[in-house]
Amino acid sequence: MLLKDKVAFITGGSRGIGYEIARTFLSEGAHVYFSEIVDTPVSDELNQLAAKTGAKVACLTSNVTKEEDCIDVIKKVNEMAGRIDIVVNNAGITKDGLIFRMKADDWNAVISVNLTGAFFICREAANLMIKQRSGSIINMASVVGEIGNAGQVNYSASKGGLIALSKSLAREVATRGVRVNAIAPGFIKTAMTDALSEDQQAALLKTIPMNSMGMPKDVANAALFLAGDLSSYITGQVINVNGGMHMGGN
């Protein structure tokens, strides 16, 4: 198992991409702790996977927009598990709209969850990991953080900022054995994309050279690679998981 006995913490791990990452990490032997803004029971599937591999799984209530919550949740996981080897900043929201009609509250809410929350978690996790002299931080960015998207200036800015945060932090902690990378998913089949009309989905497919949406497992596999020893010499990178939507900046 690629993550045997490693300790992972995932923000927003109860559904969608976060859930699939939790599931994949558990399947590979990791102890998985994830957070949600409200009290959320661990699913039967995750409990069964943990029992099968002898790992631990738990959900902690935490709001990434609150600095004290981020400090506390990292402290709690460290106290419960004795260390933290992997952190995945996955929590994120959207509040789409053209900039001409976007309220300041919609801008601030998206930046607060997607970028400032990740900053809080990165800061606390990095402080812990540099003392361990090991660790992998994975930040969930987006293809729109690289190429932009009309109607998503707030979301695109938050994800572009997260990429810059990842590269800068990678430079700060590399000599201490800590790696920091980002994953930039394209259009992944989740509840969010299921809500799109058939016409909207057809239009999206035209932008994807592989002519299909990705699956949460595609993103989870990238996270698995970055979390473990197979990527021990990789830091400060953005792994694109988007079916070819964004190739080399073209």
Coordinates of N, CA and C in Angstrom, one line a residue:
M1 N 0.8 -1.2 0.0 CA 0.0 0.0 0.0 C 0.9 1.3 0.0
L2 N 0.5 2.2 -0.9 CA 1.4 3.4 -1.1 C 1.5 4.3 0.1
L3 N 0.5 4.3 0.9 CA 0.4 5.3 2.0 C 0.3 4.6 3.4
K4 N 0.8 3.4 3.5 CA 0.7 2.6 4.7 C 1.1 3.4 5.9
D5 N 0.2 3.6 6.9 CA 0.5 4.2 8.2 C 0.8 5.7 8.1
K6 N 0.6 6.3 7.0 CA 0.8 7.8 6.9 C -0.5 8.4 7.4
V7 N -0.4 9.6 7.9 CA -1.6 10.3 8.5 C -1.9 11.5 7.5
A8 N -3.2 11.5 7.1 CA -3.6 12.5 6.1 C -4.8 13.3 6.7
F9 N -4.7 14.6 6.4 CA -5.8 15.5 6.8 C -6.4 16.2 5.6
I10 N -7.7 16.1 5.4 CA -8.3 16.7 4.2 C -9.4 17.6 4.6
T11 N -9.4 18.8 4.1 CA -10.6 19.7 4.3 C -11.6 19.5 3.3
G12 N -12.9 19.5 3.8 CA -14.0 19.2 2.9 C -14.0 17.8 2.3
G13 N -13.9 16.8 3.2 CA -13.7 15.4 2.8 C -14.9 14.5 2.8
S14 N -16.1 15.1 2.9 CA -17.3 14.2 3.1 C -18.1 14.0 1.8
R15 N -17.7 14.7 0.7 CA -18.4 14.5 -0.6 C -17.5 14.9 -1.7
G16 N -18.0 14.6 -2.9 CA -17.3 15.0 -4.2 C -15.8 14.5 -4.2
I17 N -15.0 15.4 -4.7 CA -13.5 15.1 -4.9 C -12.9 14.8 -3.5
G18 N -13.2 15.6 -2.5 CA -12.6 15.3 -1.2 C -12.9 13.9 -0.6
Y19 N -14.2 13.5 -0.9 CA -14.6 12.1 -0.4 C -13.8 11.1 -1.2
E20 N -13.6 11.3 -2.5 CA -12.9 10.3 -3.3 C -11.4 10.2 -2.9
I21 N -10.8 11.4 -2.5 CA -9.5 11.4 -2.0 C -9.4 10.6 -0.7
A22 N -10.3 10.9 0.2 CA -10.3 10.1 1.5 C -10.4 8.6 1.2
R23 N -11.3 8.3 0.3 CA -11.5 6.9 0.0 C -10.2 6.2 -0.6
T24 N -9.6 7.0 -1.5 CA -8.4 6.4 -2.1 C -7.2 6.3 -1.1
F25 N -7.1 7.3 -0.2 CA -6.0 7.3 0.8 C -6.2 6.1 1.8
L26 N -7.5 5.9 2.2 CA -7.8 4.8 3.1 C -7.5 3.5 2.4
S27 N -7.8 3.4 1.1 CA -7.5 2.1 0.4 C -6.1 1.8 0.3
E28 N -5.2 2.9 0.4 CA -3.8 2.7 0.3 C -3.1 2.7 1.7
G29 N -3.9 2.5 2.8 CA -3.4 2.3 4.1 C -3.2 3.5 5.0
A30 N -3.6 4.7 4.5 CA -3.4 5.9 5.3 C -4.5 6.0 6.4
H31 N -4.1 6.7 7.5 CA -5.1 7.1 8.5 C -5.7 8.4 8.0
V32 N -7.0 8.6 7.9 CA -7.6 9.8 7.3 C -8.4 10.5 8.3
Y33 N -8.1 11.8 8.4 CA -9.0 12.7 9.2 C -9.4 13.8 8.2
F34 N -10.7 14.1 8.2 CA -11.2 15.1 7.4 C -12.1 16.1 8.1
S35 N -12.3 17.3 7.6 CA -13.1 18.3 8.3 C -14.2 18.7 7.4
E36 N -15.3 19.1 8.1 CA -16.5 19.7 7.5 C -16.9 20.9 8.4
I37 N -17.7 21.8 7.8 CA -18.2 22.9 8.6 C -19.2 22.5 9.6
V38 N -20.0 21.4 9.3 CA -21.0 20.9 10.3 C -20.6 19.5 10.6
D39 N -21.2 19.1 11.7 CA -20.9 17.7 12.2 C -21.4 16.7 11.1
T40 N -20.5 15.9 10.6 CA -20.8 14.9 9.5 C -20.4 13.5 9.9
P41 N -21.3 12.6 9.9 CA -20.9 11.2 10.3 C -20.0 10.6 9.2
V42 N -19.1 9.8 9.6 CA -18.2 9.1 8.6 C -19.1 8.0 7.9
S43 N -19.0 7.9 6.6 CA -19.9 7.0 5.8 C -19.5 5.5 6.2
D44 N -20.4 4.6 5.9 CA -20.2 3.2 6.1 C -19.0 2.7 5.3
E45 N -19.0 3.3 4.0 CA -17.9 2.8 3.1 C -16.5 3.2 3.7
L46 N -16.4 4.4 4.2 CA -15.1 4.8 4.7 C -14.7 4.0 5.9
N47 N -15.7 3.7 6.8 CA -15.5 2.9 8.0 C -15.1 1.5 7.6
Q48 N -15.7 0.9 6.6 CA -15.4 -0.4 6.1 C -13.9 -0.5 5.5
L49 N -13.6 0.6 4.8 CA -12.2 0.6 4.2 C -11.2 0.7 5.3
A50 N -11.5 1.5 6.3 CA -10.5 1.7 7.5 C -10.4 0.3 8.2
A51 N -11.5 -0.4 8.4 CA -11.4 -1.6 9.1 C -10.6 -2.7 8.3
K52 N -10.8 -2.6 7.0 CA -10.1 -3.6 6.1 C -8.6 -3.4 6.1
T53 N -8.1 -2.1 6.2 CA -6.7 -1.9 6.2 C -6.1 -1.6 7.5
G54 N -6.9 -1.6 8.6 CA -6.4 -1.3 9.9 C -6.1 0.1 10.2
A55 N -6.7 1.0 9.4 CA -6.5 2.4 9.5 C -7.5 3.1 10.4
K56 N -7.3 4.3 10.7 CA -8.3 5.1 11.4 C -8.9 6.2 10.5
V57 N -10.2 6.5 10.7 CA -10.9 7.5 9.9 C -11.8 8.3 10.9
A58 N -11.8 9.6 10.8 CA -12.6 10.4 11.6 C -12.9 11.8 10.9
C59 N -14.1 12.3 11.3 CA -14.4 13.7 10.8 C -14.4 14.6 11.9
L60 N -13.8 15.8 11.7 CA -13.7 16.8 12.7 C -14.5 18.1 12.2
T61 N -15.3 18.7 13.1 CA -16.0 19.9 12.7 C -15.1 21.1 12.7
S62 N -15.0 21.8 11.6 CA -14.1 22.9 11.5 C -14.5 23.8 10.4
N63 N -14.4 25.1 10.6 CA -14.7 26.1 9.6 C -13.4 26.8 9.1
V64 N -13.0 26.6 7.8 CA -11.8 27.0 7.4 C -11.7 28.6 7.3
T65 N -12.8 29.2 7.4 CA -12.8 30.7 7.3 C -12.4 31.3 8.7
K66 N -12.4 30.5 9.7 CA -12.1 30.9 11.1 C -10.7 30.5 11.4
E67 N -9.8 31.4 11.7 CA -8.4 31.1 12.0 C -8.2 30.2 13.2
E68 N -9.0 30.5 14.2 CA -8.9 29.7 15.4 C -9.3 28.2 15.2
D69 N -10.3 28.0 14.3 CA -10.7 26.6 13.9 C -9.6 25.9 13.2
C70 N -8.9 26.6 12.3 CA -7.8 26.0 11.6 C -6.6 25.6 12.5
I71 N -6.3 26.5 13.4 CA -5.3 26.2 14.4 C -5.7 25.0 15.2
D72 N -6.9 25.0 15.7 CA -7.4 23.9 16.5 C -7.4 22.5 15.8
V73 N -7.9 22.5 14.6 CA -8.1 21.2 13.9 C -6.7 20.6 13.6
I74 N -5.7 21.4 13.2 CA -4.4 20.8 13.0 C -3.8 20.3 14.3
K75 N -4.0 21.0 15.3 CA -3.6 20.6 16.6 C -4.2 19.3 17.1
K76 N -5.6 19.2 16.8 CA -6.3 18.0 17.3 C -5.8 16.8 16.5
V77 N -5.7 16.9 15.2 CA -5.2 15.8 14.4 C -3.8 15.3 14.8
N78 N -3.0 16.3 15.1 CA -1.6 15.9 15.6 C -1.7 15.2 16.9
E79 N -2.5 15.7 17.8 CA -2.7 15.0 19.1 C -3.3 13.6 19.0
M80 N -4.2 13.5 18.1 CA -4.9 12.2 17.9 C -4.0 11.1 17.2
A81 N -3.2 11.6 16.2 CA -2.4 10.7 15.4 C -0.9 10.7 15.7
G82 N -0.5 11.7 16.4 CA 1.0 11.8 16.7 C 1.8 12.5 15.6
R83 N 1.2 12.8 14.5 CA 1.9 13.4 13.4 C 0.9 13.7 12.2
I84 N 1.3 14.5 11.3 CA 0.5 14.7 10.1 C 1.5 14.6 8.9
D85 N 1.3 13.7 8.0 CA 2.2 13.5 6.9 C 1.7 14.2 5.6
I86 N 0.4 14.3 5.5 CA -0.3 14.7 4.2 C -1.4 15.7 4.6
V87 N -1.4 16.8 3.9 CA -2.6 17.8 4.1 C -3.1 18.1 2.7
V88 N -4.4 18.0 2.5 CA -5.1 18.3 1.3 C -6.1 19.4 1.5
N89 N -5.8 20.6 1.0 CA -6.7 21.7 1.1 C -7.7 21.6 -0.1
N90 N -8.9 21.0 0.3 CA -9.9 20.7 -0.8 C -11.1 21.6 -0.6
A91 N -11.4 22.1 0.6 CA -12.6 22.9 0.8 C -12.7 24.0 -0.2
G92 N -13.9 24.2 -0.8 CA -14.0 25.3 -1.7 C -15.5 25.6 -2.0
I93 N -15.8 26.8 -2.4 CA -17.2 27.2 -2.8 C -17.1 28.0 -4.1
T94 N -18.3 28.2 -4.7 CA -18.4 29.1 -5.8 C -19.6 30.0 -5.6
K95 N -19.5 31.2 -6.0 CA -20.6 32.2 -6.1 C -20.4 33.0 -7.4
D96 N -20.9 32.4 -8.4 CA -20.6 32.9 -9.8 C -21.4 34.1 -10.1
G97 N -20.9 34.8 -11.1 CA -21.6 36.0 -11.6 C -20.7 36.9 -12.3
L98 N -21.2 37.7 -13.3 CA -20.3 38.6 -14.0 C -19.9 39.7 -13.0
I99 N -18.7 40.2 -13.2 CA -18.1 41.2 -12.2 C -19.0 42.4 -12.1
F100 N -19.7 42.8 -13.1 CA -20.6 44.0 -13.1 C -21.7 43.9 -12.1
R101 N -22.1 42.7 -11.8 CA -23.2 42.5 -10.8 C -22.7 41.8 -9.5
M102 N -21.4 41.5 -9.4 CA -21.0 40.7 -8.3 C -20.9 41.6 -7.0
K103 N -21.5 41.1 -6.0 CA -21.5 41.8 -4.7 C -20.2 41.5 -4.0
A104 N -19.8 42.5 -3.2 CA -18.5 42.3 -2.4 C -18.6 41.1 -1.5
D105 N -19.8 40.8 -1.0 CA -20.0 39.6 -0.1 C -19.6 38.3 -0.9
D106 N -20.0 38.3 -2.1 CA -19.8 37.1 -2.9 C -18.3 36.9 -3.2
W107 N -17.6 38.1 -3.5 CA -16.2 38.0 -3.7 C -15.5 37.6 -2.4
N108 N -15.8 38.2 -1.3 CA -15.1 37.9 0.0 C -15.4 36.5 0.5
A109 N -16.6 36.0 0.3 CA -16.9 34.6 0.7 C -16.0 33.6 0.0
V110 N -15.9 33.7 -1.3 CA -15.1 32.8 -2.1 C -13.6 32.9 -1.7
I111 N -13.1 34.1 -1.6 CA -11.7 34.3 -1.3 C -11.4 33.7 0.1
S112 N -12.4 33.9 1.0 CA -12.2 33.5 2.4 C -12.1 32.0 2.5
V113 N -13.0 31.3 1.8 CA -13.0 29.8 1.9 C -11.8 29.2 1.1
N114 N -11.7 29.6 -0.2 CA -10.8 29.0 -1.1 C -9.4 29.3 -0.9
L115 N -9.1 30.5 -0.5 CA -7.7 31.0 -0.4 C -7.2 31.3 1.0
T116 N -8.0 32.1 1.7 CA -7.6 32.4 3.1 C -7.6 31.2 4.0
G117 N -8.6 30.4 3.8 CA -8.7 29.1 4.6 C -7.5 28.2 4.3
A118 N -7.2 28.1 3.1 CA -6.0 27.3 2.7 C -4.7 27.9 3.3
F119 N -4.6 29.2 3.3 CA -3.5 29.8 4.0 C -3.4 29.4 5.4
F120 N -4.5 29.5 6.2 CA -4.5 29.2 7.6 C -4.0 27.7 7.8
I121 N -4.6 26.8 7.0 CA -4.2 25.4 7.1 C -2.8 25.1 6.7
C122 N -2.3 25.8 5.6 CA -0.9 25.6 5.2 C 0.0 26.1 6.3
R123 N -0.3 27.3 6.8 CA 0.6 27.8 7.9 C 0.8 26.9 9.0
E124 N -0.3 26.4 9.6 CA -0.3 25.5 10.7 C 0.4 24.2 10.4
A125 N 0.0 23.6 9.2 CA 0.6 22.3 8.8 C 2.1 22.4 8.5
A126 N 2.5 23.5 7.9 CA 3.9 23.7 7.6 C 4.7 23.8 8.8
N127 N 4.2 24.5 9.8 CA 4.9 24.7 11.1 C 5.2 23.3 11.7
L128 N 4.2 22.4 11.6 CA 4.3 21.1 12.2 C 5.3 20.2 11.3
M129 N 5.1 20.3 10.0 CA 5.9 19.4 9.1 C 7.4 19.8 9.1
I130 N 7.7 21.0 9.2 CA 9.1 21.4 9.2 C 9.8 20.8 10.5
K131 N 9.1 20.7 11.6 CA 9.7 20.1 12.8 C 9.8 18.6 12.6
Q132 N 8.9 18.0 11.8 CA 9.1 16.5 11.5 C 10.1 16.3 10.4
R133 N 10.4 17.4 9.7 CA 11.3 17.4 8.5 C 10.8 16.4 7.4
S134 N 9.5 16.4 7.3 CA 8.8 15.7 6.2 C 7.4 16.1 6.1
G135 N 6.8 15.9 4.9 CA 5.4 16.2 4.8 C 5.1 16.6 3.3
S136 N 3.8 16.4 3.0 CA 3.3 16.8 1.6 C 2.0 17.6 1.8
I137 N 2.0 18.8 1.3 CA 0.9 19.6 1.2 C 0.3 19.7 -0.2
I138 N -0.9 19.4 -0.4 CA -1.6 19.4 -1.7 C -2.7 20.4 -1.7
N139 N -2.6 21.4 -2.6 CA -3.7 22.4 -2.6 C -4.5 22.2 -3.9
M140 N -5.8 22.2 -3.7 CA -6.7 21.9 -4.8 C -7.1 23.2 -5.5
A141 N -6.4 23.5 -6.6 CA -6.6 24.7 -7.4 C -7.7 24.4 -8.5
S142 N -7.5 24.9 -9.7 CA -8.5 24.7 -10.8 C -7.9 25.2 -12.1
V143 N -8.4 24.6 -13.2 CA -7.9 25.1 -14.5 C -8.3 26.5 -14.7
V144 N -9.3 27.0 -14.1 CA -9.7 28.4 -14.3 C -8.8 29.3 -13.5
G145 N -8.0 28.8 -12.6 CA -7.0 29.6 -11.9 C -5.8 29.9 -12.8
E146 N -5.7 29.1 -13.9 CA -4.7 29.3 -14.9 C -5.1 30.1 -16.1
I147 N -6.3 29.8 -16.6 CA -6.8 30.4 -17.8 C -8.0 31.3 -17.7
G148 N -8.5 31.4 -16.5 CA -9.7 32.3 -16.2 C -11.0 31.8 -16.8
N149 N -12.1 32.4 -16.3 CA -13.4 31.9 -16.8 C -14.4 33.1 -16.6
A150 N -15.1 33.4 -17.7 CA -16.1 34.5 -17.5 C -17.1 34.1 -16.5
G151 N -17.5 35.0 -15.7 CA -18.5 34.7 -14.6 C -17.9 34.2 -13.4
Q152 N -16.6 34.0 -13.3 CA -16.0 33.4 -12.1 C -14.7 34.2 -11.7
V153 N -14.8 35.5 -11.7 CA -13.6 36.3 -11.3 C -13.2 36.0 -9.9
N154 N -14.1 35.8 -9.0 CA -13.8 35.5 -7.6 C -13.2 34.1 -7.5
Y155 N -13.8 33.1 -8.1 CA -13.3 31.7 -8.0 C -11.9 31.6 -8.7
S156 N -11.8 32.2 -9.9 CA -10.6 32.1 -10.6 C -9.4 32.8 -9.9
A157 N -9.7 34.0 -9.3 CA -8.7 34.7 -8.5 C -8.3 33.8 -7.3
S158 N -9.3 33.2 -6.6 CA -8.9 32.4 -5.5 C -8.0 31.2 -5.8
K159 N -8.3 30.6 -7.0 CA -7.5 29.4 -7.4 C -6.2 29.8 -8.0
G160 N -6.1 30.9 -8.7 CA -4.9 31.5 -9.1 C -4.0 31.8 -8.0
G161 N -4.6 32.4 -6.9 CA -3.8 32.8 -5.7 C -3.3 31.5 -5.0
L162 N -4.1 30.5 -5.0 CA -3.7 29.2 -4.4 C -2.5 28.6 -5.1
I163 N -2.5 28.7 -6.4 CA -1.3 28.3 -7.1 C -0.1 29.0 -6.7
A164 N -0.2 30.4 -6.7 CA 1.0 31.2 -6.3 C 1.4 30.9 -4.8
L165 N 0.4 30.7 -3.9 CA 0.7 30.3 -2.6 C 1.5 29.0 -2.5
S166 N 1.1 28.1 -3.3 CA 1.7 26.8 -3.3 C 3.2 26.9 -3.7
K167 N 3.4 27.6 -4.8 CA 4.8 27.8 -5.3 C 5.7 28.5 -4.3
S168 N 5.1 29.6 -3.7 CA 5.9 30.3 -2.7 C 6.2 29.5 -1.5
L169 N 5.2 28.8 -1.0 CA 5.4 28.0 0.2 C 6.4 26.9 -0.1
A170 N 6.3 26.3 -1.3 CA 7.3 25.2 -1.7 C 8.7 25.7 -1.5
R171 N 9.0 26.9 -1.9 CA 10.3 27.5 -1.8 C 10.7 27.7 -0.3
E172 N 9.8 28.0 0.5 CA 10.1 28.3 1.9 C 10.4 27.0 2.7
V173 N 9.8 25.9 2.3 CA 9.9 24.7 3.2 C 10.7 23.6 2.6
A174 N 11.2 23.7 1.3 CA 11.8 22.6 0.6 C 13.0 22.1 1.4
T175 N 13.9 22.9 2.0 CA 15.1 22.4 2.6 C 14.8 21.7 3.9
R176 N 13.5 21.7 4.4 CA 13.1 21.0 5.6 C 12.4 19.7 5.2
G177 N 12.5 19.3 4.0 CA 11.9 18.0 3.6 C 10.4 18.0 3.4
V178 N 9.8 19.2 3.3 CA 8.3 19.4 3.1 C 8.1 19.8 1.6
R179 N 7.2 19.1 1.0 CA 6.8 19.4 -0.4 C 5.4 20.0 -0.5
V180 N 5.3 21.0 -1.4 CA 4.0 21.6 -1.6 C 3.7 21.7 -3.1
N181 N 2.5 21.1 -3.5 CA 2.1 21.1 -4.9 C 0.6 21.4 -5.0
A182 N 0.2 21.7 -6.2 CA -1.2 22.0 -6.4 C -1.7 21.0 -7.5
I183 N -3.0 20.7 -7.4 CA -3.7 20.0 -8.5 C -4.7 21.0 -9.1
A184 N -4.8 21.0 -10.4 CA -5.7 21.9 -11.1 C -6.7 21.0 -11.9
P185 N -7.8 20.7 -11.3 CA -8.8 19.9 -12.1 C -9.5 20.8 -13.1
G186 N -10.0 20.1 -14.2 CA -10.8 20.8 -15.1 C -12.3 20.5 -14.7
F187 N -13.1 20.1 -15.7 CA -14.5 19.8 -15.4 C -14.6 18.4 -15.0
I188 N -14.9 18.2 -13.7 CA -15.0 16.9 -13.1 C -16.5 16.6 -12.8
K189 N -16.9 15.3 -13.1 CA -18.3 15.0 -12.9 C -18.6 14.9 -11.4
T190 N -19.3 15.9 -10.9 CA -19.7 16.0 -9.5 C -21.1 16.5 -9.4
A191 N -21.7 16.7 -8.2 CA -23.0 17.3 -8.1 C -23.1 18.6 -8.8
M192 N -22.0 19.4 -8.7 CA -21.9 20.7 -9.3 C -22.1 20.6 -10.8
T193 N -21.4 19.7 -11.5 CA -21.6 19.6 -13.0 C -22.8 18.9 -13.4
D194 N -23.4 18.0 -12.5 CA -24.6 17.4 -12.8 C -25.8 18.4 -12.9
A195 N -25.6 19.5 -12.2 CA -26.7 20.5 -12.2 C -26.7 21.3 -13.5
L196 N -25.7 21.2 -14.3 CA -25.7 21.9 -15.6 C -26.7 21.2 -16.6
S197 N -27.2 22.0 -17.5 CA -28.2 21.5 -18.5 C -27.4 20.7 -19.5
E198 N -28.1 19.9 -20.3 CA -27.4 19.2 -21.4 C -26.7 20.1 -22.3
D199 N -27.3 21.2 -22.7 CA -26.6 22.1 -23.6 C -25.4 22.7 -23.0
Q200 N -25.4 23.0 -21.7 CA -24.2 23.5 -21.0 C -23.1 22.5 -21.0
Q201 N -23.5 21.2 -20.7 CA -22.5 20.2 -20.7 C -21.9 19.9 -22.0
A202 N -22.7 20.0 -23.1 CA -22.2 19.8 -24.4 C -21.3 20.9 -24.8
A203 N -21.5 22.1 -24.4 CA -20.6 23.2 -24.7 C -19.3 23.0 -24.0
L204 N -19.3 22.5 -22.8 CA -18.1 22.3 -22.0 C -17.3 21.2 -22.7
L205 N -17.9 20.2 -23.2 CA -17.2 19.1 -23.8 C -16.4 19.5 -25.0
K206 N -16.9 20.5 -25.7 CA -16.2 21.1 -26.9 C -14.9 21.7 -26.5
T207 N -14.7 22.1 -25.3 CA -13.5 22.7 -24.8 C -12.4 21.7 -24.3
I208 N -12.8 20.4 -24.3 CA -12.0 19.4 -23.7 C -11.5 18.5 -24.8
P209 N -10.2 18.4 -25.2 CA -9.7 17.6 -26.3 C -10.1 16.1 -26.1
M210 N -10.1 15.6 -24.9 CA -10.5 14.2 -24.7 C -12.0 13.9 -24.7
N211 N -12.8 15.0 -24.9 CA -14.2 14.9 -25.1 C -15.0 14.2 -24.0
S212 N -14.5 14.4 -22.8 CA -15.3 13.8 -21.7 C -14.9 14.5 -20.4
M213 N -15.8 14.5 -19.5 CA -15.5 15.1 -18.2 C -14.7 14.1 -17.4
G214 N -13.9 14.6 -16.5 CA -13.1 13.7 -15.6 C -14.0 13.2 -14.5
M215 N -13.5 12.2 -13.8 CA -14.1 11.6 -12.6 C -13.4 12.0 -11.4
P216 N -14.0 12.1 -10.2 CA -13.3 12.3 -9.0 C -12.1 11.4 -8.8
K217 N -12.2 10.2 -9.2 CA -11.1 9.3 -9.1 C -9.8 9.8 -9.8
D218 N -10.0 10.4 -10.9 CA -8.9 11.0 -11.7 C -8.1 12.0 -10.8
V219 N -8.8 12.8 -10.1 CA -8.2 13.8 -9.2 C -7.6 13.1 -8.0
A220 N -8.3 12.1 -7.5 CA -7.8 11.4 -6.3 C -6.5 10.7 -6.6
N221 N -6.4 10.1 -7.8 CA -5.2 9.4 -8.2 C -4.0 10.4 -8.3
A222 N -4.2 11.6 -8.7 CA -3.2 12.6 -8.8 C -2.7 13.0 -7.3
A223 N -3.7 13.1 -6.5 CA -3.4 13.4 -5.1 C -2.6 12.3 -4.4
L224 N -3.0 11.0 -4.8 CA -2.3 9.9 -4.2 C -0.8 9.9 -4.6
F225 N -0.6 10.2 -5.9 CA 0.8 10.4 -6.4 C 1.6 11.4 -5.6
L226 N 1.0 12.6 -5.5 CA 1.7 13.7 -4.8 C 1.8 13.4 -3.3
A227 N 1.0 12.6 -2.7 CA 1.0 12.4 -1.3 C 2.1 11.4 -0.9
G228 N 2.5 10.5 -1.7 CA 3.4 9.5 -1.3 C 4.8 9.6 -1.8
D229 N 5.6 8.6 -1.6 CA 7.0 8.6 -1.9 C 7.3 8.6 -3.4
L230 N 6.3 8.2 -4.3 CA 6.6 8.2 -5.7 C 6.9 9.6 -6.2
S231 N 6.5 10.6 -5.5 CA 6.8 12.0 -5.9 C 7.7 12.7 -5.0
S232 N 8.7 12.0 -4.4 CA 9.5 12.6 -3.4 C 10.4 13.7 -3.9
Y233 N 10.6 13.8 -5.2 CA 11.5 14.9 -5.8 C 10.7 15.9 -6.5
I234 N 9.4 16.0 -6.2 CA 8.5 16.9 -6.9 C 7.9 17.9 -5.9
T235 N 8.2 19.2 -6.2 CA 7.6 20.3 -5.3 C 7.4 21.5 -6.2
G236 N 6.4 22.4 -5.7 CA 6.2 23.6 -6.4 C 5.5 23.5 -7.8
Q237 N 4.9 22.4 -8.0 CA 4.3 22.1 -9.3 C 2.8 22.1 -9.3
V238 N 2.2 22.3 -10.5 CA 0.8 22.3 -10.7 C 0.5 21.1 -11.6
I239 N -0.3 20.1 -11.1 CA -0.6 18.9 -11.9 C -2.0 19.2 -12.5
N240 N -2.0 19.3 -13.8 CA -3.3 19.5 -14.5 C -4.1 18.2 -14.7
V241 N -5.3 18.1 -14.3 CA -6.2 17.0 -14.5 C -7.4 17.5 -15.2
N242 N -7.3 17.6 -16.5 CA -8.4 18.3 -17.2 C -8.6 17.9 -18.6
G243 N -8.1 16.7 -19.0 CA -8.4 16.1 -20.3 C -7.9 16.9 -21.5
G244 N -6.9 17.8 -21.2 CA -6.2 18.6 -22.2 C -6.8 20.0 -22.4
M245 N -7.7 20.4 -21.5 CA -8.2 21.8 -21.6 C -7.1 22.9 -21.7
H246 N -6.1 22.6 -20.9 CA -5.1 23.7 -20.8 C -3.7 23.0 -21.0
M247 N -3.1 23.2 -22.2 CA -1.9 22.6 -22.6 C -0.8 23.7 -22.7
G248 N 0.1 23.7 -21.7 CA 1.3 24.5 -21.7 C 1.0 26.0 -21.9
G249 N -0.1 26.5 -21.4 CA -0.4 27.9 -21.5 C -1.0 28.4 -22.8
N250 N -1.3 27.5 -23.7 CA -1.9 27.9 -25.0 C -3.4 28.1 -24.9

